[in-house]
Amino acid sequence: MNNIKKLVLLFIVLTSSTIFAQNNDYLLIVGKDTISKEEFLMTYQKNNDLKATTLDSLRSYLQLFTDFKLKVAEGKAQMLDTSKKFQRELTSYRNQSAQQYLIDKEVTDKLIDEAYEYYHYDLRASHILFNIASDKPTDTLAAYKKALDIRKKIMNKELTFAEAAVKYSDDPSAKDRLNPQNKKTQPGNQGDLGYFTVFNLVYPFEVAAYQLKVGEISMPMRTQFGYHLIYLSDKIPAIETIQAKHIYLADTLARNGKMSPETKAKYDLILKKLKDNVPFEELVTLYSDDKGTVEKGGELNPFAPQRRAGNFVKACLSVKPGNVNTEAVASHDGWHIIKVIDVKKLDVSEDTKYALKNRIQRDRRSYKSKESLVEKLKIAYDYKETGKTEAIKFFKENLPLNYFQSTNIKIEELDGLEKLPAVFTFADQKVSATELAAFISRFQGMNQIADVSKFIEDHFTDFVSENILRYENKHLEEKYPEFKALVKEYHEGMVLYEINSNEVWVKAIQDTVGLQNYYETHKKDYPTSAKDATPKPFEEVKALVITHYQTELEKKWVESLRQKYPVIINENVFANLLKK
């Protein structure tokens, strides 16, 4: 039944008009609903060529269109669209559809084009992270200067980027560290992030990395984690998956780039046998310590570049498929001799942009599009900050020191709050200090906030955006007729599904007496064969009988609806539908 519902709603959305003409002669009146010729023609042209049609074809379509409107009128009369479930689904669809109107389309298009450009390449980069002690300007500047100093040391070749990452980076993964679970030392990555592509890392970092040339080191750049220096070590055409086999030689010295004597002896023997054309798979069976892949000839599951260490991926890309990279690659606890089976390049086409658009909508970079729209709406709605400064001062002076750590203090009950002027105004809205207080209360339960004024200032933009976008969302139907039409289409489609279920589909199944009577009346229509007119038993043709009974119920139902609701066709308008 759910599939039927989806098909009905899809049919309505695809075939219903997306614009409604204003101040035009009507074509059709069904009950209280007046339909213009433009709406009807737009509906018709969704699936038909108006230039190749005739008035007779239009007349037939008008009959179907009228039946649809009659059913919707009856569904509304039965108040099928007033249930909580119905309204919840309609609201969900409406809010989902509204999202495309709550962004700056120009900015979104630029983000899509940017991601599409990045998507053509995989990058390998290293970074050094510099934490910022607090949001105080002095701490921010100190972190920035430290990053500049370290960059200068690297550029002057006083130390390598990897050495600087181990010595100075605040990213714990850069240094060797003790694993608390197995008490073993886990080697650091020396800042190496391996290969990545668009959406794998935070947006500001991604942009900075893709703007570098191989071998370059960025200036200090900021993310929510702190300041970063980024070193771009490789840039390759995007890869979807790599297929490879390996011979794994367990060796704890590998984490330091060294081989034990036993491993070196085994490695040299493997190289000799490879040179003697011994099959790679045979050597896997004889020497590999990866018991999970021995029976598969050493074959690993296909992997994307970002799923393996950078050195491992680099080794795979250093030889052509079918060949063996005889340069062993170190991992945390062993060495790998790799045979490449296949490298599948990522197929990037114009169709990719649709998928990227969906990813962007779920990514933090989409905030740029919303922020741009808010700035435009501020101008359009004459945004003015009126009592912001006074409100922030009030909260700084009246909020208890432990407010953000407490869950019992009610900020909305602070004496004098209601007397404060509006924090800001826009359109016909005056946003009060009480509303700002409610917004601030969402952050209760956090750690102690040292500077209340700065905290409110930092979050004030979000508060403004939330109010303006909520107002814009509420007035979308007024601003965009096509959006209003889209919601109406879905609304009517839902009503059609509900009323058809009640009056036809479910009724035909549940009305066992009526169904049996229909069979008895029409059983001659279900002969055993072309040569044998004996009717098939009811149970054998029940599904077909239900379908036919539904058709009869629908026909009689529509006839009754035509008696119940007045249908008026403006014949003068209809006769001129095909005239230019």
Coordinates of N, CA and C in Angstrom, one line a residue, residues 94-291:
R94 N 6.8 19.9 3.3 CA 6.9 21.3 3.0 C 8.3 21.9 3.5
N95 N 8.7 21.5 4.7 CA 10.0 22.0 5.2 C 11.1 21.5 4.4
Q96 N 11.1 20.3 3.9 CA 12.1 19.7 3.1 C 12.2 20.5 1.8
S97 N 11.1 20.8 1.2 CA 11.0 21.5 -0.1 C 11.5 22.9 0.1
A98 N 11.2 23.5 1.3 CA 11.6 24.9 1.6 C 13.1 25.1 1.6
Q99 N 13.9 24.1 1.9 CA 15.3 24.3 2.0 C 16.0 25.0 0.8
Q100 N 15.5 24.7 -0.4 CA 16.1 25.2 -1.5 C 15.8 26.7 -1.7
Y101 N 14.8 27.2 -0.9 CA 14.5 28.7 -0.9 C 15.2 29.4 0.3
L102 N 15.9 28.6 1.1 CA 16.5 29.2 2.3 C 18.0 29.2 2.2
I103 N 18.5 29.3 1.0 CA 19.9 29.4 0.7 C 20.1 30.4 -0.4
D104 N 21.3 30.9 -0.5 CA 21.7 31.7 -1.7 C 22.1 30.8 -2.8
K105 N 21.3 30.7 -3.8 CA 21.5 29.8 -4.9 C 22.8 30.1 -5.6
E106 N 23.2 31.4 -5.7 CA 24.5 31.7 -6.4 C 25.7 31.1 -5.6
V107 N 25.6 31.3 -4.3 CA 26.7 30.7 -3.5 C 26.7 29.2 -3.5
T108 N 25.5 28.6 -3.5 CA 25.4 27.2 -3.6 C 26.0 26.7 -4.9
D109 N 25.7 27.3 -6.0 CA 26.2 26.9 -7.3 C 27.8 27.0 -7.3
K110 N 28.3 28.1 -6.7 CA 29.8 28.2 -6.6 C 30.4 27.1 -5.7
L111 N 29.7 26.7 -4.7 CA 30.2 25.6 -3.8 C 30.2 24.3 -4.6
I112 N 29.1 24.1 -5.4 CA 29.0 22.9 -6.2 C 30.2 22.8 -7.2
D113 N 30.4 23.9 -7.9 CA 31.5 24.0 -8.9 C 32.8 23.8 -8.3
E114 N 33.0 24.4 -7.1 CA 34.3 24.2 -6.3 C 34.5 22.7 -6.0
A115 N 33.5 22.1 -5.4 CA 33.6 20.7 -5.0 C 33.8 19.8 -6.2
Y116 N 33.2 20.1 -7.3 CA 33.3 19.4 -8.6 C 34.7 19.4 -9.1
E117 N 35.3 20.6 -9.0 CA 36.7 20.8 -9.4 C 37.7 20.0 -8.5
Y118 N 37.4 20.1 -7.2 CA 38.3 19.3 -6.2 C 38.1 17.8 -6.4
Y119 N 36.9 17.4 -6.7 CA 36.5 16.0 -6.8 C 37.4 15.2 -7.8
H120 N 38.0 16.0 -8.8 CA 38.8 15.3 -9.8 C 40.1 14.8 -9.3
Y121 N 40.5 15.2 -8.0 CA 41.8 14.9 -7.5 C 41.8 14.4 -6.1
D122 N 42.7 13.5 -5.8 CA 43.0 13.1 -4.4 C 44.3 13.8 -4.0
L123 N 44.3 14.3 -2.8 CA 45.5 14.9 -2.2 C 46.1 14.1 -1.1
R124 N 47.4 14.2 -1.0 CA 48.1 13.7 0.2 C 48.8 14.9 0.9
A125 N 48.5 15.1 2.2 CA 49.0 16.2 2.9 C 49.4 15.9 4.3
S126 N 50.3 16.7 4.9 CA 50.6 16.6 6.3 C 50.3 17.9 6.9
H127 N 50.1 17.9 8.2 CA 49.8 19.2 8.9 C 50.4 19.2 10.3
I128 N 50.6 20.4 10.8 CA 51.0 20.7 12.1 C 49.9 21.6 12.8
L129 N 49.4 21.1 13.9 CA 48.3 21.8 14.5 C 48.8 22.6 15.7
F130 N 48.3 23.9 15.8 CA 48.6 24.7 17.0 C 47.3 25.1 17.7
N131 N 47.2 24.5 18.9 CA 45.9 24.8 19.6 C 45.9 26.3 20.1
I132 N 44.7 26.8 20.3 CA 44.6 28.2 20.8 C 44.0 28.1 22.2
A133 N 44.8 28.6 23.1 CA 44.4 28.4 24.6 C 43.0 28.9 24.9
S134 N 42.6 30.0 24.3 CA 41.3 30.6 24.5 C 40.9 31.5 23.3
D135 N 39.7 32.1 23.4 CA 39.3 33.0 22.3 C 39.8 34.4 22.5
K136 N 40.6 34.6 23.5 CA 41.2 35.9 23.7 C 42.1 36.3 22.6
P137 N 42.1 37.5 22.1 CA 42.9 37.9 21.0 C 44.4 37.7 21.2
T138 N 44.8 37.8 22.5 CA 46.2 37.6 22.8 C 46.6 36.1 22.6
D139 N 45.7 35.2 22.9 CA 46.0 33.8 22.7 C 45.9 33.4 21.3
T140 N 45.0 34.0 20.5 CA 44.9 33.7 19.1 C 46.2 34.2 18.4
L141 N 46.6 35.4 18.7 CA 47.8 35.9 18.1 C 49.0 35.1 18.5
A142 N 49.1 34.6 19.7 CA 50.3 33.8 20.1 C 50.4 32.5 19.3
A143 N 49.2 31.9 19.1 CA 49.2 30.7 18.3 C 49.6 30.9 16.8
Y144 N 49.1 32.0 16.3 CA 49.4 32.4 14.9 C 50.9 32.7 14.8
K145 N 51.5 33.4 15.7 CA 52.9 33.7 15.7 C 53.8 32.5 15.8
K146 N 53.3 31.6 16.7 CA 54.1 30.3 16.8 C 54.1 29.5 15.5
A147 N 52.9 29.5 14.9 CA 52.9 28.8 13.6 C 53.8 29.4 12.5
L148 N 53.8 30.8 12.5 CA 54.7 31.5 11.6 C 56.2 31.1 11.9
D149 N 56.5 31.1 13.2 CA 57.9 30.8 13.6 C 58.3 29.4 13.1
I150 N 57.5 28.4 13.3 CA 57.8 27.1 12.9 C 57.9 26.9 11.4
R151 N 57.0 27.6 10.7 CA 57.1 27.6 9.3 C 58.4 28.2 8.8
K152 N 58.9 29.2 9.4 CA 60.1 29.8 9.0 C 61.3 28.8 9.2
K153 N 61.2 28.1 10.3 CA 62.3 27.1 10.6 C 62.3 26.0 9.5
I154 N 61.1 25.6 9.1 CA 61.0 24.6 8.1 C 61.5 25.1 6.7
M155 N 61.1 26.3 6.4 CA 61.5 26.9 5.1 C 63.0 27.1 5.1
N156 N 63.6 27.4 6.3 CA 65.1 27.6 6.4 C 65.8 26.3 6.5
K157 N 65.1 25.2 6.4 CA 65.7 23.8 6.5 C 66.4 23.5 7.8
E158 N 65.9 24.2 8.9 CA 66.4 23.9 10.2 C 65.9 22.5 10.7
L159 N 64.7 22.1 10.1 CA 64.2 20.8 10.4 C 63.1 20.5 9.3
T160 N 62.8 19.2 9.1 CA 61.8 18.8 8.1 C 60.4 19.1 8.7
F161 N 59.5 19.0 7.8 CA 58.1 19.2 8.2 C 57.7 18.1 9.1
A162 N 58.1 16.8 8.8 CA 57.8 15.7 9.7 C 58.4 15.9 11.1
E163 N 59.6 16.3 11.1 CA 60.3 16.5 12.4 C 59.6 17.6 13.2
A164 N 59.1 18.7 12.5 CA 58.4 19.8 13.2 C 57.1 19.3 13.7
A165 N 56.4 18.4 12.9 CA 55.1 17.9 13.4 C 55.3 17.1 14.7
V166 N 56.3 16.3 14.7 CA 56.5 15.5 15.9 C 56.9 16.3 17.1
K167 N 57.6 17.4 16.9 CA 58.1 18.2 18.0 C 57.1 19.3 18.4
Y168 N 56.3 19.8 17.5 CA 55.5 21.0 17.8 C 54.0 20.8 17.7
S169 N 53.5 19.8 17.0 CA 52.1 19.7 16.7 C 51.3 19.3 17.9
D170 N 50.1 19.9 18.1 CA 49.2 19.6 19.1 C 48.2 18.5 18.7
D171 N 48.4 18.0 17.5 CA 47.6 16.8 17.1 C 48.3 15.6 17.7
P172 N 47.6 14.9 18.6 CA 48.2 13.7 19.3 C 48.7 12.6 18.4
S173 N 48.0 12.5 17.2 CA 48.4 11.4 16.3 C 49.8 11.6 15.6
A174 N 50.3 12.8 15.7 CA 51.7 13.0 15.1 C 52.8 12.3 15.9
K175 N 52.6 12.1 17.2 CA 53.7 11.6 18.0 C 53.4 10.1 18.4
D176 N 54.5 9.4 18.7 CA 54.3 8.1 19.3 C 53.5 8.2 20.6
R177 N 52.6 7.3 20.9 CA 51.8 7.3 22.1 C 51.5 5.9 22.6
L178 N 51.2 5.8 23.8 CA 50.9 4.5 24.4 C 49.4 4.2 24.3
N179 N 49.1 3.1 23.7 CA 47.7 2.6 23.6 C 47.3 2.1 25.0
P180 N 46.2 2.8 25.5 CA 45.8 2.4 26.9 C 45.2 1.0 27.0
Q181 N 44.8 0.5 25.8 CA 44.1 -0.8 25.9 C 45.1 -2.0 25.9
N182 N 46.1 -1.9 25.0 CA 47.0 -3.0 25.0 C 48.4 -2.7 25.5
K183 N 48.5 -1.4 26.0 CA 49.8 -0.9 26.6 C 51.0 -0.9 25.7
K184 N 50.7 -0.9 24.4 CA 51.8 -0.9 23.4 C 51.9 0.5 22.8
T185 N 53.1 0.8 22.4 CA 53.4 2.1 21.8 C 52.8 2.1 20.3
Q186 N 52.0 3.1 20.1 CA 51.4 3.3 18.8 C 52.2 4.4 18.0
P187 N 52.9 4.0 16.9 CA 53.7 5.0 16.2 C 52.9 6.2 15.8
G188 N 53.5 7.4 15.8 CA 52.8 8.6 15.3 C 52.9 8.7 13.8
N189 N 52.1 9.5 13.2 CA 52.1 9.6 11.8 C 52.9 10.8 11.3
Q190 N 53.6 11.5 12.2 CA 54.5 12.6 11.9 C 53.8 13.7 11.0
G191 N 52.5 13.8 11.3 CA 51.6 14.8 10.7 C 51.0 14.3 9.4
D192 N 51.4 13.2 8.9 CA 50.9 12.7 7.6 C 49.4 12.3 7.7
L193 N 48.6 12.9 6.9 CA 47.2 12.6 6.9 C 46.8 11.6 5.9
G194 N 47.7 11.2 5.0 CA 47.5 10.3 4.0 C 46.7 11.0 2.8
Y195 N 46.0 10.2 2.0 CA 45.3 10.7 0.9 C 43.8 11.1 1.3
F196 N 43.3 12.1 0.7 CA 41.9 12.5 1.0 C 41.4 13.2 -0.2
T197 N 40.1 13.4 -0.1 CA 39.4 14.1 -1.2 C 38.3 15.0 -0.6
V198 N 37.5 15.6 -1.5 CA 36.5 16.6 -1.0 C 35.6 15.9 0.0
F199 N 35.2 16.7 1.1 CA 34.3 16.2 2.2 C 35.0 15.3 3.2
N200 N 36.3 14.9 3.0 CA 36.9 14.1 4.0 C 37.4 14.8 5.2
L201 N 37.7 16.1 5.0 CA 38.2 16.9 6.1 C 37.4 18.2 6.2
V202 N 37.6 19.0 7.3 CA 36.8 20.2 7.5 C 37.0 21.1 6.3
Y203 N 36.0 21.9 6.0 CA 36.0 22.7 4.8 C 37.1 23.7 4.7
P204 N 37.4 24.5 5.7 CA 38.5 25.4 5.5 C 39.9 24.8 5.2
F205 N 40.1 23.6 5.9 CA 41.3 22.9 5.6 C 41.4 22.3 4.2
E206 N 40.2 21.8 3.8 CA 40.1 21.3 2.4 C 40.5 22.4 1.4
V207 N 39.9 23.6 1.5 CA 40.1 24.6 0.6 C 41.6 25.0 0.6
A208 N 42.2 25.2 1.7 CA 43.6 25.6 1.8 C 44.5 24.5 1.2
A209 N 44.2 23.3 1.4 CA 45.0 22.2 0.8 C 44.9 22.2 -0.7
Y210 N 43.7 22.3 -1.3 CA 43.5 22.2 -2.7 C 44.1 23.5 -3.4
Q211 N 44.4 24.5 -2.7 CA 44.9 25.7 -3.3 C 46.5 25.6 -3.4
L212 N 47.1 24.6 -2.7 CA 48.5 24.5 -2.7 C 49.0 23.7 -3.9
K213 N 50.3 24.0 -4.3 CA 50.9 23.2 -5.3 C 51.8 22.1 -4.5
V214 N 52.0 21.0 -5.2 CA 52.8 19.9 -4.5 C 54.2 20.5 -4.1
G215 N 54.5 20.2 -2.9 CA 55.7 20.7 -2.3 C 55.6 22.0 -1.5
E216 N 54.5 22.7 -1.6 CA 54.3 23.9 -0.9 C 53.8 23.7 0.5
I217 N 54.1 24.7 1.3 CA 53.7 24.8 2.7 C 52.8 26.0 2.9
S218 N 51.6 25.8 3.4 CA 50.7 26.9 3.6 C 51.1 27.9 4.6
M219 N 50.6 29.1 4.5 CA 50.7 30.0 5.7 C 49.7 29.5 6.8
P220 N 49.9 29.9 8.0 CA 48.9 29.5 9.1 C 47.5 29.7 8.7
M221 N 46.7 28.7 8.7 CA 45.2 28.8 8.4 C 44.4 28.3 9.6
R222 N 43.2 28.8 9.8 CA 42.4 28.6 11.0 C 41.3 27.7 10.7
T223 N 41.0 26.7 11.5 CA 39.8 25.9 11.6 C 39.3 25.9 13.0
Q224 N 38.2 25.2 13.3 CA 37.7 25.2 14.6 C 38.6 24.5 15.6
F225 N 39.7 23.8 15.1 CA 40.6 23.1 16.0 C 41.8 24.0 16.3
G226 N 42.1 25.0 15.6 CA 43.2 25.9 15.9 C 43.8 26.3 14.5
Y227 N 45.1 26.7 14.6 CA 45.9 27.0 13.4 C 46.6 25.8 12.9
H228 N 46.7 25.8 11.5 CA 47.4 24.7 10.9 C 48.5 25.2 9.9
L229 N 49.6 24.4 9.8 CA 50.4 24.5 8.7 C 50.2 23.3 7.8
I230 N 50.0 23.4 6.5 CA 49.7 22.3 5.7 C 50.8 22.1 4.6
Y231 N 51.3 20.9 4.5 CA 52.3 20.6 3.5 C 51.7 19.6 2.5
L232 N 51.6 20.0 1.2 CA 51.0 19.1 0.2 C 52.1 18.3 -0.4
S233 N 52.0 17.0 -0.2 CA 53.1 16.1 -0.7 C 52.7 15.4 -2.0
D234 N 51.4 15.3 -2.4 CA 51.1 14.6 -3.6 C 49.7 15.1 -4.1
K235 N 49.5 15.0 -5.4 CA 48.2 15.3 -6.0 C 48.0 14.4 -7.2
I236 N 46.9 13.6 -7.1 CA 46.8 12.6 -8.2 C 45.3 12.6 -8.7
P237 N 45.1 12.2 -10.0 CA 43.7 12.1 -10.5 C 42.9 11.2 -9.5
A238 N 41.7 11.5 -9.3 CA 40.9 10.8 -8.3 C 40.7 9.3 -8.6
I239 N 40.9 8.6 -7.5 CA 40.8 7.1 -7.6 C 39.6 6.6 -6.8
E240 N 38.8 5.7 -7.4 CA 37.7 5.1 -6.7 C 38.2 4.0 -5.8
T241 N 38.9 3.0 -6.4 CA 39.3 1.9 -5.6 C 40.7 1.4 -6.2
I242 N 41.4 0.7 -5.3 CA 42.6 0.0 -5.6 C 42.5 -1.4 -5.2
Q243 N 42.9 -2.3 -6.1 CA 42.9 -3.8 -5.8 C 44.3 -4.2 -5.8
A244 N 44.7 -4.9 -4.7 CA 46.1 -5.3 -4.5 C 46.2 -6.6 -3.7
K245 N 47.4 -7.2 -3.9 CA 47.7 -8.4 -3.1 C 49.0 -8.0 -2.3
H246 N 49.2 -8.6 -1.2 CA 50.5 -8.3 -0.5 C 51.0 -9.6 0.2
I247 N 52.4 -9.5 0.4 CA 53.0 -10.5 1.3 C 53.4 -9.7 2.5
Y248 N 52.9 -10.1 3.6 CA 53.1 -9.3 4.9 C 54.2 -10.0 5.7
L249 N 55.2 -9.3 6.1 CA 56.2 -9.8 7.0 C 56.2 -9.0 8.3
A250 N 55.7 -9.7 9.4 CA 55.6 -9.1 10.7 C 56.9 -8.7 11.2
D251 N 57.0 -7.5 11.7 CA 58.3 -7.0 12.2 C 58.0 -5.7 13.0
T252 N 58.2 -5.7 14.3 CA 57.9 -4.5 15.1 C 58.9 -3.4 14.9
L253 N 60.0 -3.7 14.3 CA 61.0 -2.7 13.9 C 60.6 -1.8 12.8
A254 N 59.5 -2.3 12.0 CA 59.1 -1.5 10.9 C 58.6 -0.2 11.2
R255 N 58.0 0.0 12.4 CA 57.5 1.3 12.9 C 58.6 2.4 12.9
N256 N 59.9 1.9 13.0 CA 61.0 2.8 12.9 C 61.7 2.8 11.6
G257 N 61.1 2.1 10.6 CA 61.7 2.1 9.3 C 62.8 1.1 9.2
K258 N 62.9 0.1 10.1 CA 64.0 -0.8 10.1 C 63.5 -2.2 10.0
M259 N 64.4 -3.1 9.5 CA 64.1 -4.5 9.4 C 65.0 -5.3 10.3
S260 N 64.4 -6.3 11.0 CA 65.1 -7.2 11.8 C 65.9 -8.1 10.9
P261 N 67.0 -8.7 11.3 CA 67.8 -9.6 10.5 C 67.0 -10.8 9.9
E262 N 66.1 -11.3 10.7 CA 65.2 -12.4 10.2 C 64.3 -11.9 9.0
T263 N 63.7 -10.7 9.2 CA 62.9 -10.2 8.2 C 63.7 -9.9 6.9
K264 N 64.9 -9.3 7.1 CA 65.7 -9.0 5.9 C 66.1 -10.2 5.1
A265 N 66.4 -11.3 5.8 CA 66.7 -12.5 5.2 C 65.6 -13.1 4.4
K266 N 64.4 -13.0 5.0 CA 63.2 -13.5 4.3 C 62.8 -12.6 3.1
Y267 N 63.0 -11.3 3.3 CA 62.7 -10.3 2.2 C 63.6 -10.6 1.0
D268 N 64.9 -10.8 1.3 CA 65.9 -11.0 0.2 C 65.6 -12.3 -0.5
L269 N 65.1 -13.3 0.2 CA 64.8 -14.6 -0.4 C 63.6 -14.4 -1.3
I270 N 62.6 -13.6 -0.9 CA 61.4 -13.4 -1.7 C 61.7 -12.7 -3.0
L271 N 62.6 -11.7 -2.8 CA 63.0 -10.9 -4.0 C 63.7 -11.8 -5.0
K272 N 64.6 -12.7 -4.5 CA 65.3 -13.6 -5.4 C 64.3 -14.5 -6.2
K273 N 63.3 -15.0 -5.4 CA 62.3 -15.9 -6.1 C 61.4 -15.2 -7.0
L274 N 61.1 -14.0 -6.7 CA 60.3 -13.2 -7.7 C 61.1 -13.0 -9.0
K275 N 62.4 -12.7 -8.8 CA 63.3 -12.6 -10.0 C 63.4 -13.9 -10.8
D276 N 63.2 -15.0 -10.1 CA 63.2 -16.3 -10.8 C 61.9 -16.7 -11.3
N277 N 60.9 -15.7 -11.3 CA 59.6 -15.9 -11.8 C 58.7 -16.9 -11.0
V278 N 59.0 -17.0 -9.7 CA 58.1 -17.8 -8.9 C 56.8 -17.0 -8.7
P279 N 55.6 -17.6 -8.9 CA 54.4 -16.9 -8.8 C 54.2 -16.2 -7.5
F280 N 53.7 -14.9 -7.5 CA 53.5 -14.1 -6.3 C 52.6 -14.9 -5.3
E281 N 51.6 -15.5 -5.8 CA 50.6 -16.2 -4.9 C 51.3 -17.4 -4.2
E282 N 52.2 -18.0 -4.8 CA 52.9 -19.1 -4.2 C 53.8 -18.6 -3.1
L283 N 54.4 -17.4 -3.3 CA 55.2 -16.8 -2.2 C 54.4 -16.3 -1.1
V284 N 53.1 -15.9 -1.3 CA 52.2 -15.6 -0.3 C 52.0 -16.8 0.7
T285 N 51.8 -17.9 0.1 CA 51.5 -19.1 0.8 C 52.7 -19.5 1.7
L286 N 53.9 -19.3 1.1 CA 55.1 -19.7 1.8 C 55.6 -18.8 2.9
Y287 N 55.4 -17.4 2.7 CA 56.0 -16.5 3.6 C 55.1 -15.5 4.3
S288 N 53.9 -15.2 3.8 CA 53.1 -14.1 4.4 C 52.6 -14.4 5.8
D289 N 52.7 -13.5 6.6 CA 52.2 -13.6 8.0 C 50.8 -13.1 8.2
D290 N 50.2 -12.7 7.1 CA 48.8 -12.3 7.1 C 47.9 -13.5 6.8
K291 N 47.6 -14.2 7.8 CA 46.8 -15.5 7.6 C 45.5 -15.3 7.1

